[in-house]
Amino acid sequence: MLHLYVHPENPQDRLIQQAAARIRAGDVIVYPADSTYAIGCQLGNKDAVERITRIRRLPDQHQYTLICRDLSEISTYAKVDNATYRLLKNHTPGLYTFILTGTSEVPKRLMHPKRKTIGIRVPTNPVCQALLEALGEPMLTTTLTLPDETTPLDDPFEIADRLEKLIDVFIDVGMGTLGETSVIDLSGDEAVVVREGLGDVSKFV
């Protein structure tokens, strides 16, 4: 495992470029998202996605998420009407995951098998934003919650110890913020709060 110690506010470009190159090569990475650490890989890499599925023991109907740089990327991978666009514009970047109907750009295996939806996030975290900028495309991601556990891994020492032989790259920025994003389903006629997390959900209720 490549262990990169990155400054949480001013990420070193050399290390970010190194991590991005490893993602493009098919590696599985643990990195800081807005709420806590997350695990991710290149969107189109089937083998890496399957590794993440095994690490987390995800069910067949798991709702995968794409983490994107900005709104312009969202419209490539999700169907967004004018009203939904305004909602997204007012709440991104932020502590939210939005469930939207996927487009043909999203591999079928990543969409919910019945609902054909995909989760979308736009982070505020400077390390995460720098990584996405270097990568030049969205990344498949999911919270770093291990099987039979209810809270995400937050301690970098524990992450390194438990996942050293399972992942390829770890971007270490120190202790994370324990908590998860709020999940808002925008795939239907009305917004539905699926999970109330760190993002304010009052405007969606």
JSON list of C-alpha atoms in Angstrom, two decimals:
[
{"chain": "A", "resi": 1, "resn": "MET", "atom": "CA", "xyz": [0.00, 0.00, 0.00]},
{"chain": "A", "resi": 2, "resn": "LEU", "atom": "CA", "xyz": [1.24, 3.45, -0.96]},
{"chain": "A", "resi": 3, "resn": "HIS", "atom": "CA", "xyz": [0.73, 5.68, 2.11]},
{"chain": "A", "resi": 4, "resn": "LEU", "atom": "CA", "xyz": [0.64, 9.37, 1.16]},
{"chain": "A", "resi": 5, "resn": "TYR", "atom": "CA", "xyz": [0.69, 12.00, 3.90]},
{"chain": "A", "resi": 6, "resn": "VAL", "atom": "CA", "xyz": [-1.14, 14.97, 2.40]},
{"chain": "A", "resi": 7, "resn": "HIS", "atom": "CA", "xyz": [-1.77, 18.41, 3.90]},
{"chain": "A", "resi": 8, "resn": "PRO", "atom": "CA", "xyz": [-5.55, 18.68, 4.53]},
{"chain": "A", "resi": 9, "resn": "GLU", "atom": "CA", "xyz": [-5.85, 22.30, 3.36]},
{"chain": "A", "resi": 10, "resn": "ASN", "atom": "CA", "xyz": [-2.97, 22.72, 0.91]},
{"chain": "A", "resi": 11, "resn": "PRO", "atom": "CA", "xyz": [-2.46, 19.31, -0.73]},
{"chain": "A", "resi": 12, "resn": "GLN", "atom": "CA", "xyz": [0.95, 18.76, -2.30]},
{"chain": "A", "resi": 13, "resn": "ASP", "atom": "CA", "xyz": [0.47, 18.60, -6.08]},
{"chain": "A", "resi": 14, "resn": "ARG", "atom": "CA", "xyz": [3.18, 15.95, -6.54]},
{"chain": "A", "resi": 15, "resn": "LEU", "atom": "CA", "xyz": [1.39, 13.56, -4.19]},
{"chain": "A", "resi": 16, "resn": "ILE", "atom": "CA", "xyz": [-2.03, 14.28, -5.70]},
{"chain": "A", "resi": 17, "resn": "GLN", "atom": "CA", "xyz": [-0.71, 13.60, -9.21]},
{"chain": "A", "resi": 18, "resn": "GLN", "atom": "CA", "xyz": [0.85, 10.37, -7.97]},
{"chain": "A", "resi": 19, "resn": "ALA", "atom": "CA", "xyz": [-2.48, 9.24, -6.51]},
{"chain": "A", "resi": 20, "resn": "ALA", "atom": "CA", "xyz": [-4.38, 10.17, -9.68]},
{"chain": "A", "resi": 21, "resn": "ALA", "atom": "CA", "xyz": [-1.94, 8.16, -11.80]},
{"chain": "A", "resi": 22, "resn": "ARG", "atom": "CA", "xyz": [-2.48, 5.13, -9.59]},
{"chain": "A", "resi": 23, "resn": "ILE", "atom": "CA", "xyz": [-6.28, 5.47, -9.91]},
{"chain": "A", "resi": 24, "resn": "ARG", "atom": "CA", "xyz": [-5.96, 5.60, -13.71]},
{"chain": "A", "resi": 25, "resn": "ALA", "atom": "CA", "xyz": [-3.82, 2.45, -13.50]},
{"chain": "A", "resi": 26, "resn": "GLY", "atom": "CA", "xyz": [-6.71, 0.62, -11.79]},
{"chain": "A", "resi": 27, "resn": "ASP", "atom": "CA", "xyz": [-5.82, 0.98, -8.13]},
{"chain": "A", "resi": 28, "resn": "VAL", "atom": "CA", "xyz": [-8.27, 1.16, -5.21]},
{"chain": "A", "resi": 29, "resn": "ILE", "atom": "CA", "xyz": [-7.79, 4.24, -3.05]},
{"chain": "A", "resi": 30, "resn": "VAL", "atom": "CA", "xyz": [-8.90, 5.48, 0.37]},
{"chain": "A", "resi": 31, "resn": "TYR", "atom": "CA", "xyz": [-9.12, 9.27, 0.47]},
{"chain": "A", "resi": 32, "resn": "PRO", "atom": "CA", "xyz": [-10.74, 12.07, 2.51]},
{"chain": "A", "resi": 33, "resn": "ALA", "atom": "CA", "xyz": [-14.23, 13.16, 1.49]},
{"chain": "A", "resi": 34, "resn": "ASP", "atom": "CA", "xyz": [-16.18, 15.97, 3.17]},
{"chain": "A", "resi": 35, "resn": "SER", "atom": "CA", "xyz": [-17.66, 13.87, 5.92]},
{"chain": "A", "resi": 36, "resn": "THR", "atom": "CA", "xyz": [-15.12, 11.12, 6.58]},
{"chain": "A", "resi": 37, "resn": "TYR", "atom": "CA", "xyz": [-12.79, 8.81, 4.65]},
{"chain": "A", "resi": 38, "resn": "ALA", "atom": "CA", "xyz": [-14.14, 7.08, 1.54]},
{"chain": "A", "resi": 39, "resn": "ILE", "atom": "CA", "xyz": [-12.97, 4.30, -0.76]},
{"chain": "A", "resi": 40, "resn": "GLY", "atom": "CA", "xyz": [-12.94, 4.79, -4.51]},
{"chain": "A", "resi": 41, "resn": "CYS", "atom": "CA", "xyz": [-11.61, 3.84, -7.91]},
{"chain": "A", "resi": 42, "resn": "GLN", "atom": "CA", "xyz": [-11.79, 4.75, -11.59]},
{"chain": "A", "resi": 43, "resn": "LEU", "atom": "CA", "xyz": [-15.36, 4.82, -12.85]},
{"chain": "A", "resi": 44, "resn": "GLY", "atom": "CA", "xyz": [-14.91, 2.36, -15.71]},
{"chain": "A", "resi": 45, "resn": "ASN", "atom": "CA", "xyz": [-12.56, -0.12, -14.05]},
{"chain": "A", "resi": 46, "resn": "LYS", "atom": "CA", "xyz": [-14.59, -3.28, -13.47]},
{"chain": "A", "resi": 47, "resn": "ASP", "atom": "CA", "xyz": [-11.89, -5.13, -11.51]},
{"chain": "A", "resi": 48, "resn": "ALA", "atom": "CA", "xyz": [-11.37, -2.23, -9.09]},
{"chain": "A", "resi": 49, "resn": "VAL", "atom": "CA", "xyz": [-15.13, -1.86, -8.56]},
{"chain": "A", "resi": 50, "resn": "GLU", "atom": "CA", "xyz": [-15.37, -5.58, -7.78]},
{"chain": "A", "resi": 51, "resn": "ARG", "atom": "CA", "xyz": [-12.54, -5.25, -5.24]},
{"chain": "A", "resi": 52, "resn": "ILE", "atom": "CA", "xyz": [-14.41, -2.46, -3.45]},
{"chain": "A", "resi": 53, "resn": "THR", "atom": "CA", "xyz": [-17.55, -4.58, -3.50]},
{"chain": "A", "resi": 54, "resn": "ARG", "atom": "CA", "xyz": [-15.66, -7.44, -1.84]},
{"chain": "A", "resi": 55, "resn": "ILE", "atom": "CA", "xyz": [-13.93, -5.20, 0.74]},
{"chain": "A", "resi": 56, "resn": "ARG", "atom": "CA", "xyz": [-17.25, -3.74, 1.84]},
{"chain": "A", "resi": 57, "resn": "ARG", "atom": "CA", "xyz": [-19.34, -6.86, 1.07]},
{"chain": "A", "resi": 58, "resn": "LEU", "atom": "CA", "xyz": [-21.85, -4.71, -0.76]},
{"chain": "A", "resi": 59, "resn": "PRO", "atom": "CA", "xyz": [-25.21, -6.20, -1.78]},
{"chain": "A", "resi": 60, "resn": "ASP", "atom": "CA", "xyz": [-26.26, -6.50, -5.42]},
{"chain": "A", "resi": 61, "resn": "GLN", "atom": "CA", "xyz": [-28.66, -3.57, -5.05]},
{"chain": "A", "resi": 62, "resn": "HIS", "atom": "CA", "xyz": [-26.13, -1.19, -3.50]},
{"chain": "A", "resi": 63, "resn": "GLN", "atom": "CA", "xyz": [-26.54, 2.42, -4.63]},
{"chain": "A", "resi": 64, "resn": "TYR", "atom": "CA", "xyz": [-23.12, 3.43, -5.96]},
{"chain": "A", "resi": 65, "resn": "THR", "atom": "CA", "xyz": [-22.05, 7.06, -6.01]},
{"chain": "A", "resi": 66, "resn": "LEU", "atom": "CA", "xyz": [-19.95, 9.15, -8.37]},
{"chain": "A", "resi": 67, "resn": "ILE", "atom": "CA", "xyz": [-17.98, 11.99, -6.86]},
{"chain": "A", "resi": 68, "resn": "CYS", "atom": "CA", "xyz": [-17.72, 14.89, -9.33]},
{"chain": "A", "resi": 69, "resn": "ARG", "atom": "CA", "xyz": [-15.79, 18.15, -9.57]},
{"chain": "A", "resi": 70, "resn": "ASP", "atom": "CA", "xyz": [-18.79, 20.34, -10.41]},
{"chain": "A", "resi": 71, "resn": "LEU", "atom": "CA", "xyz": [-22.28, 20.57, -11.87]},
{"chain": "A", "resi": 72, "resn": "SER", "atom": "CA", "xyz": [-21.07, 20.29, -15.46]},
{"chain": "A", "resi": 73, "resn": "GLU", "atom": "CA", "xyz": [-19.91, 16.74, -14.81]},
{"chain": "A", "resi": 74, "resn": "ILE", "atom": "CA", "xyz": [-23.18, 15.81, -13.13]},
{"chain": "A", "resi": 75, "resn": "SER", "atom": "CA", "xyz": [-25.21, 16.46, -16.30]},
{"chain": "A", "resi": 76, "resn": "THR", "atom": "CA", "xyz": [-23.06, 13.96, -18.21]},
{"chain": "A", "resi": 77, "resn": "TYR", "atom": "CA", "xyz": [-23.87, 11.10, -15.86]},
{"chain": "A", "resi": 78, "resn": "ALA", "atom": "CA", "xyz": [-27.35, 11.97, -14.55]},
{"chain": "A", "resi": 79, "resn": "LYS", "atom": "CA", "xyz": [-30.61, 13.22, -16.03]},
{"chain": "A", "resi": 80, "resn": "VAL", "atom": "CA", "xyz": [-31.25, 16.70, -14.64]},
{"chain": "A", "resi": 81, "resn": "ASP", "atom": "CA", "xyz": [-34.23, 18.93, -15.44]},
{"chain": "A", "resi": 82, "resn": "ASN", "atom": "CA", "xyz": [-34.32, 22.68, -14.74]},
{"chain": "A", "resi": 83, "resn": "ALA", "atom": "CA", "xyz": [-35.86, 22.40, -11.27]},
{"chain": "A", "resi": 84, "resn": "THR", "atom": "CA", "xyz": [-33.39, 19.71, -10.22]},
{"chain": "A", "resi": 85, "resn": "TYR", "atom": "CA", "xyz": [-30.50, 21.75, -11.62]},
{"chain": "A", "resi": 86, "resn": "ARG", "atom": "CA", "xyz": [-31.48, 24.72, -9.46]},
{"chain": "A", "resi": 87, "resn": "LEU", "atom": "CA", "xyz": [-31.62, 22.49, -6.38]},
{"chain": "A", "resi": 88, "resn": "LEU", "atom": "CA", "xyz": [-28.20, 21.04, -7.14]},
{"chain": "A", "resi": 89, "resn": "LYS", "atom": "CA", "xyz": [-26.72, 24.46, -7.82]},
{"chain": "A", "resi": 90, "resn": "ASN", "atom": "CA", "xyz": [-27.89, 25.71, -4.42]},
{"chain": "A", "resi": 91, "resn": "HIS", "atom": "CA", "xyz": [-26.52, 22.69, -2.53]},
{"chain": "A", "resi": 92, "resn": "THR", "atom": "CA", "xyz": [-23.24, 21.85, -4.28]},
{"chain": "A", "resi": 93, "resn": "PRO", "atom": "CA", "xyz": [-20.52, 21.59, -3.34]},
{"chain": "A", "resi": 94, "resn": "GLY", "atom": "CA", "xyz": [-21.77, 20.36, 0.00]},
{"chain": "A", "resi": 95, "resn": "LEU", "atom": "CA", "xyz": [-22.45, 17.58, 2.46]},
{"chain": "A", "resi": 96, "resn": "TYR", "atom": "CA", "xyz": [-25.00, 15.81, 0.29]},
{"chain": "A", "resi": 97, "resn": "THR", "atom": "CA", "xyz": [-25.33, 12.76, -1.93]},
{"chain": "A", "resi": 98, "resn": "PHE", "atom": "CA", "xyz": [-28.08, 13.13, -4.51]},
{"chain": "A", "resi": 99, "resn": "ILE", "atom": "CA", "xyz": [-29.74, 10.11, -6.10]},
{"chain": "A", "resi": 100, "resn": "LEU", "atom": "CA", "xyz": [-30.56, 10.80, -9.74]},
{"chain": "A", "resi": 101, "resn": "THR", "atom": "CA", "xyz": [-31.59, 8.79, -12.80]},
{"chain": "A", "resi": 102, "resn": "GLY", "atom": "CA", "xyz": [-28.41, 7.74, -14.60]},
{"chain": "A", "resi": 103, "resn": "THR", "atom": "CA", "xyz": [-27.57, 8.38, -18.24]},
{"chain": "A", "resi": 104, "resn": "SER", "atom": "CA", "xyz": [-26.07, 5.95, -20.74]},
{"chain": "A", "resi": 105, "resn": "GLU", "atom": "CA", "xyz": [-22.61, 7.24, -19.72]},
{"chain": "A", "resi": 106, "resn": "VAL", "atom": "CA", "xyz": [-22.89, 5.31, -16.45]},
{"chain": "A", "resi": 107, "resn": "PRO", "atom": "CA", "xyz": [-21.96, 1.62, -16.72]},
{"chain": "A", "resi": 108, "resn": "LYS", "atom": "CA", "xyz": [-25.10, -0.45, -16.10]},
{"chain": "A", "resi": 109, "resn": "ARG", "atom": "CA", "xyz": [-23.40, -2.46, -13.36]},
{"chain": "A", "resi": 110, "resn": "LEU", "atom": "CA", "xyz": [-23.00, 0.74, -11.30]},
{"chain": "A", "resi": 111, "resn": "MET", "atom": "CA", "xyz": [-26.63, 1.82, -11.45]},
{"chain": "A", "resi": 112, "resn": "HIS", "atom": "CA", "xyz": [-29.29, 0.48, -9.13]},
{"chain": "A", "resi": 113, "resn": "PRO", "atom": "CA", "xyz": [-30.48, -2.65, -10.97]},
{"chain": "A", "resi": 114, "resn": "LYS", "atom": "CA", "xyz": [-34.19, -1.84, -10.68]},
{"chain": "A", "resi": 115, "resn": "ARG", "atom": "CA", "xyz": [-34.37, 1.95, -10.46]},
{"chain": "A", "resi": 116, "resn": "LYS", "atom": "CA", "xyz": [-31.46, 2.76, -12.83]},
{"chain": "A", "resi": 117, "resn": "THR", "atom": "CA", "xyz": [-30.25, 5.47, -10.47]},
{"chain": "A", "resi": 118, "resn": "ILE", "atom": "CA", "xyz": [-26.80, 6.66, -9.44]},
{"chain": "A", "resi": 119, "resn": "GLY", "atom": "CA", "xyz": [-25.62, 8.69, -6.47]},
{"chain": "A", "resi": 120, "resn": "ILE", "atom": "CA", "xyz": [-23.88, 11.99, -7.20]},
{"chain": "A", "resi": 121, "resn": "ARG", "atom": "CA", "xyz": [-21.66, 14.10, -4.92]},
{"chain": "A", "resi": 122, "resn": "VAL", "atom": "CA", "xyz": [-19.72, 17.34, -5.34]},
{"chain": "A", "resi": 123, "resn": "PRO", "atom": "CA", "xyz": [-17.24, 17.72, -2.46]},
{"chain": "A", "resi": 124, "resn": "THR", "atom": "CA", "xyz": [-15.94, 20.80, -0.70]},
{"chain": "A", "resi": 125, "resn": "ASN", "atom": "CA", "xyz": [-12.85, 19.02, 0.64]},
{"chain": "A", "resi": 126, "resn": "PRO", "atom": "CA", "xyz": [-9.74, 20.61, -0.96]},
{"chain": "A", "resi": 127, "resn": "VAL", "atom": "CA", "xyz": [-7.82, 17.33, -1.14]},
{"chain": "A", "resi": 128, "resn": "CYS", "atom": "CA", "xyz": [-10.73, 15.57, -2.79]},
{"chain": "A", "resi": 129, "resn": "GLN", "atom": "CA", "xyz": [-11.24, 18.45, -5.23]},
{"chain": "A", "resi": 130, "resn": "ALA", "atom": "CA", "xyz": [-7.54, 18.46, -6.13]},
{"chain": "A", "resi": 131, "resn": "LEU", "atom": "CA", "xyz": [-7.64, 14.70, -6.71]},
{"chain": "A", "resi": 132, "resn": "LEU", "atom": "CA", "xyz": [-10.66, 14.97, -9.02]},
{"chain": "A", "resi": 133, "resn": "GLU", "atom": "CA", "xyz": [-9.03, 17.83, -10.92]},
{"chain": "A", "resi": 134, "resn": "ALA", "atom": "CA", "xyz": [-5.88, 15.77, -11.44]},
{"chain": "A", "resi": 135, "resn": "LEU", "atom": "CA", "xyz": [-7.92, 12.72, -12.44]},
{"chain": "A", "resi": 136, "resn": "GLY", "atom": "CA", "xyz": [-9.99, 14.71, -14.94]},
{"chain": "A", "resi": 137, "resn": "GLU", "atom": "CA", "xyz": [-13.13, 12.63, -14.46]},
{"chain": "A", "resi": 138, "resn": "PRO", "atom": "CA", "xyz": [-15.54, 11.54, -11.71]},
{"chain": "A", "resi": 139, "resn": "MET", "atom": "CA", "xyz": [-14.55, 8.71, -9.41]},
{"chain": "A", "resi": 140, "resn": "LEU", "atom": "CA", "xyz": [-16.67, 5.83, -8.17]},
{"chain": "A", "resi": 141, "resn": "THR", "atom": "CA", "xyz": [-16.91, 6.12, -4.40]},
{"chain": "A", "resi": 142, "resn": "THR", "atom": "CA", "xyz": [-18.55, 4.77, -1.27]},
{"chain": "A", "resi": 143, "resn": "THR", "atom": "CA", "xyz": [-18.13, 5.53, 2.42]},
{"chain": "A", "resi": 144, "resn": "LEU", "atom": "CA", "xyz": [-15.39, 3.55, 4.17]},
{"chain": "A", "resi": 145, "resn": "THR", "atom": "CA", "xyz": [-17.67, 1.45, 6.38]},
{"chain": "A", "resi": 146, "resn": "LEU", "atom": "CA", "xyz": [-16.48, -2.12, 6.76]},
{"chain": "A", "resi": 147, "resn": "PRO", "atom": "CA", "xyz": [-18.75, -5.20, 6.95]},
{"chain": "A", "resi": 148, "resn": "ASP", "atom": "CA", "xyz": [-20.75, -5.63, 10.18]},
{"chain": "A", "resi": 149, "resn": "GLU", "atom": "CA", "xyz": [-19.85, -2.10, 11.32]},
{"chain": "A", "resi": 150, "resn": "THR", "atom": "CA", "xyz": [-22.22, 0.84, 11.54]},
{"chain": "A", "resi": 151, "resn": "THR", "atom": "CA", "xyz": [-19.81, 3.79, 11.45]},
{"chain": "A", "resi": 152, "resn": "PRO", "atom": "CA", "xyz": [-17.14, 4.71, 8.88]},
{"chain": "A", "resi": 153, "resn": "LEU", "atom": "CA", "xyz": [-13.44, 4.24, 9.63]},
{"chain": "A", "resi": 154, "resn": "ASP", "atom": "CA", "xyz": [-12.09, 7.60, 10.76]},
{"chain": "A", "resi": 155, "resn": "ASP", "atom": "CA", "xyz": [-8.70, 6.94, 12.36]},
{"chain": "A", "resi": 156, "resn": "PRO", "atom": "CA", "xyz": [-5.79, 6.85, 9.86]},
{"chain": "A", "resi": 157, "resn": "PHE", "atom": "CA", "xyz": [-3.79, 4.46, 12.03]},
{"chain": "A", "resi": 158, "resn": "GLU", "atom": "CA", "xyz": [-6.68, 2.00, 12.07]},
{"chain": "A", "resi": 159, "resn": "ILE", "atom": "CA", "xyz": [-7.26, 2.41, 8.33]},
{"chain": "A", "resi": 160, "resn": "ALA", "atom": "CA", "xyz": [-3.61, 1.68, 7.56]},
{"chain": "A", "resi": 161, "resn": "ASP", "atom": "CA", "xyz": [-3.55, -1.30, 9.90]},
{"chain": "A", "resi": 162, "resn": "ARG", "atom": "CA", "xyz": [-6.79, -2.95, 8.75]},
{"chain": "A", "resi": 163, "resn": "LEU", "atom": "CA", "xyz": [-6.65, -2.19, 5.02]},
{"chain": "A", "resi": 164, "resn": "GLU", "atom": "CA", "xyz": [-2.92, -2.38, 4.26]},
{"chain": "A", "resi": 165, "resn": "LYS", "atom": "CA", "xyz": [-3.26, -5.60, 2.26]},
{"chain": "A", "resi": 166, "resn": "LEU", "atom": "CA", "xyz": [-6.65, -4.75, 0.72]},
{"chain": "A", "resi": 167, "resn": "ILE", "atom": "CA", "xyz": [-6.15, -1.33, -0.89]},
{"chain": "A", "resi": 168, "resn": "ASP", "atom": "CA", "xyz": [-3.41, 0.19, -3.04]},
{"chain": "A", "resi": 169, "resn": "VAL", "atom": "CA", "xyz": [-3.26, 3.87, -2.02]},
{"chain": "A", "resi": 170, "resn": "PHE", "atom": "CA", "xyz": [-4.13, 5.72, 1.19]},
{"chain": "A", "resi": 171, "resn": "ILE", "atom": "CA", "xyz": [-4.29, 9.53, 1.20]},
{"chain": "A", "resi": 172, "resn": "ASP", "atom": "CA", "xyz": [-3.78, 10.30, 4.89]},
{"chain": "A", "resi": 173, "resn": "VAL", "atom": "CA", "xyz": [-4.85, 13.77, 6.11]},
{"chain": "A", "resi": 174, "resn": "GLY", "atom": "CA", "xyz": [-5.16, 12.88, 9.79]},
{"chain": "A", "resi": 175, "resn": "MET", "atom": "CA", "xyz": [-8.31, 12.25, 11.77]},
{"chain": "A", "resi": 176, "resn": "GLY", "atom": "CA", "xyz": [-11.52, 12.55, 9.79]},
{"chain": "A", "resi": 177, "resn": "THR", "atom": "CA", "xyz": [-14.87, 14.00, 10.79]},
{"chain": "A", "resi": 178, "resn": "LEU", "atom": "CA", "xyz": [-17.11, 11.17, 11.88]},
{"chain": "A", "resi": 179, "resn": "GLY", "atom": "CA", "xyz": [-20.39, 11.43, 10.09]},
{"chain": "A", "resi": 180, "resn": "GLU", "atom": "CA", "xyz": [-22.00, 10.85, 6.73]},
{"chain": "A", "resi": 181, "resn": "THR", "atom": "CA", "xyz": [-23.55, 12.96, 4.02]},
{"chain": "A", "resi": 182, "resn": "SER", "atom": "CA", "xyz": [-27.27, 13.52, 3.84]},
{"chain": "A", "resi": 183, "resn": "VAL", "atom": "CA", "xyz": [-28.78, 11.46, 1.03]},
{"chain": "A", "resi": 184, "resn": "ILE", "atom": "CA", "xyz": [-31.53, 13.07, -1.03]},
{"chain": "A", "resi": 185, "resn": "ASP", "atom": "CA", "xyz": [-33.42, 11.13, -3.71]},
{"chain": "A", "resi": 186, "resn": "LEU", "atom": "CA", "xyz": [-34.27, 13.43, -6.63]},
{"chain": "A", "resi": 187, "resn": "SER", "atom": "CA", "xyz": [-35.13, 10.68, -9.12]},
{"chain": "A", "resi": 188, "resn": "GLY", "atom": "CA", "xyz": [-38.91, 10.97, -8.60]},
{"chain": "A", "resi": 189, "resn": "ASP", "atom": "CA", "xyz": [-41.47, 13.75, -8.72]},
{"chain": "A", "resi": 190, "resn": "GLU", "atom": "CA", "xyz": [-40.57, 15.01, -5.23]},
{"chain": "A", "resi": 191, "resn": "ALA", "atom": "CA", "xyz": [-37.38, 15.13, -3.19]},
{"chain": "A", "resi": 192, "resn": "VAL", "atom": "CA", "xyz": [-37.14, 12.33, -0.61]},
{"chain": "A", "resi": 193, "resn": "VAL", "atom": "CA", "xyz": [-34.72, 12.40, 2.33]},
{"chain": "A", "resi": 194, "resn": "VAL", "atom": "CA", "xyz": [-33.21, 8.91, 2.40]},
{"chain": "A", "resi": 195, "resn": "ARG", "atom": "CA", "xyz": [-30.67, 9.63, 5.16]},
{"chain": "A", "resi": 196, "resn": "GLU", "atom": "CA", "xyz": [-30.27, 12.65, 7.37]},
{"chain": "A", "resi": 197, "resn": "GLY", "atom": "CA", "xyz": [-26.57, 13.27, 7.85]},
{"chain": "A", "resi": 198, "resn": "LEU", "atom": "CA", "xyz": [-24.29, 16.29, 8.06]},
{"chain": "A", "resi": 199, "resn": "GLY", "atom": "CA", "xyz": [-26.08, 18.30, 5.35]},
{"chain": "A", "resi": 200, "resn": "ASP", "atom": "CA", "xyz": [-29.13, 20.38, 6.32]},
{"chain": "A", "resi": 201, "resn": "VAL", "atom": "CA", "xyz": [-32.22, 18.59, 4.98]},
{"chain": "A", "resi": 202, "resn": "SER", "atom": "CA", "xyz": [-34.83, 21.16, 6.03]},
{"chain": "A", "resi": 203, "resn": "LYS", "atom": "CA", "xyz": [-35.27, 22.47, 2.49]},
{"chain": "A", "resi": 204, "resn": "PHE", "atom": "CA", "xyz": [-36.01, 18.97, 1.17]},
{"chain": "A", "resi": 205, "resn": "VAL", "atom": "CA", "xyz": [-38.70, 17.99, 3.68]}
]
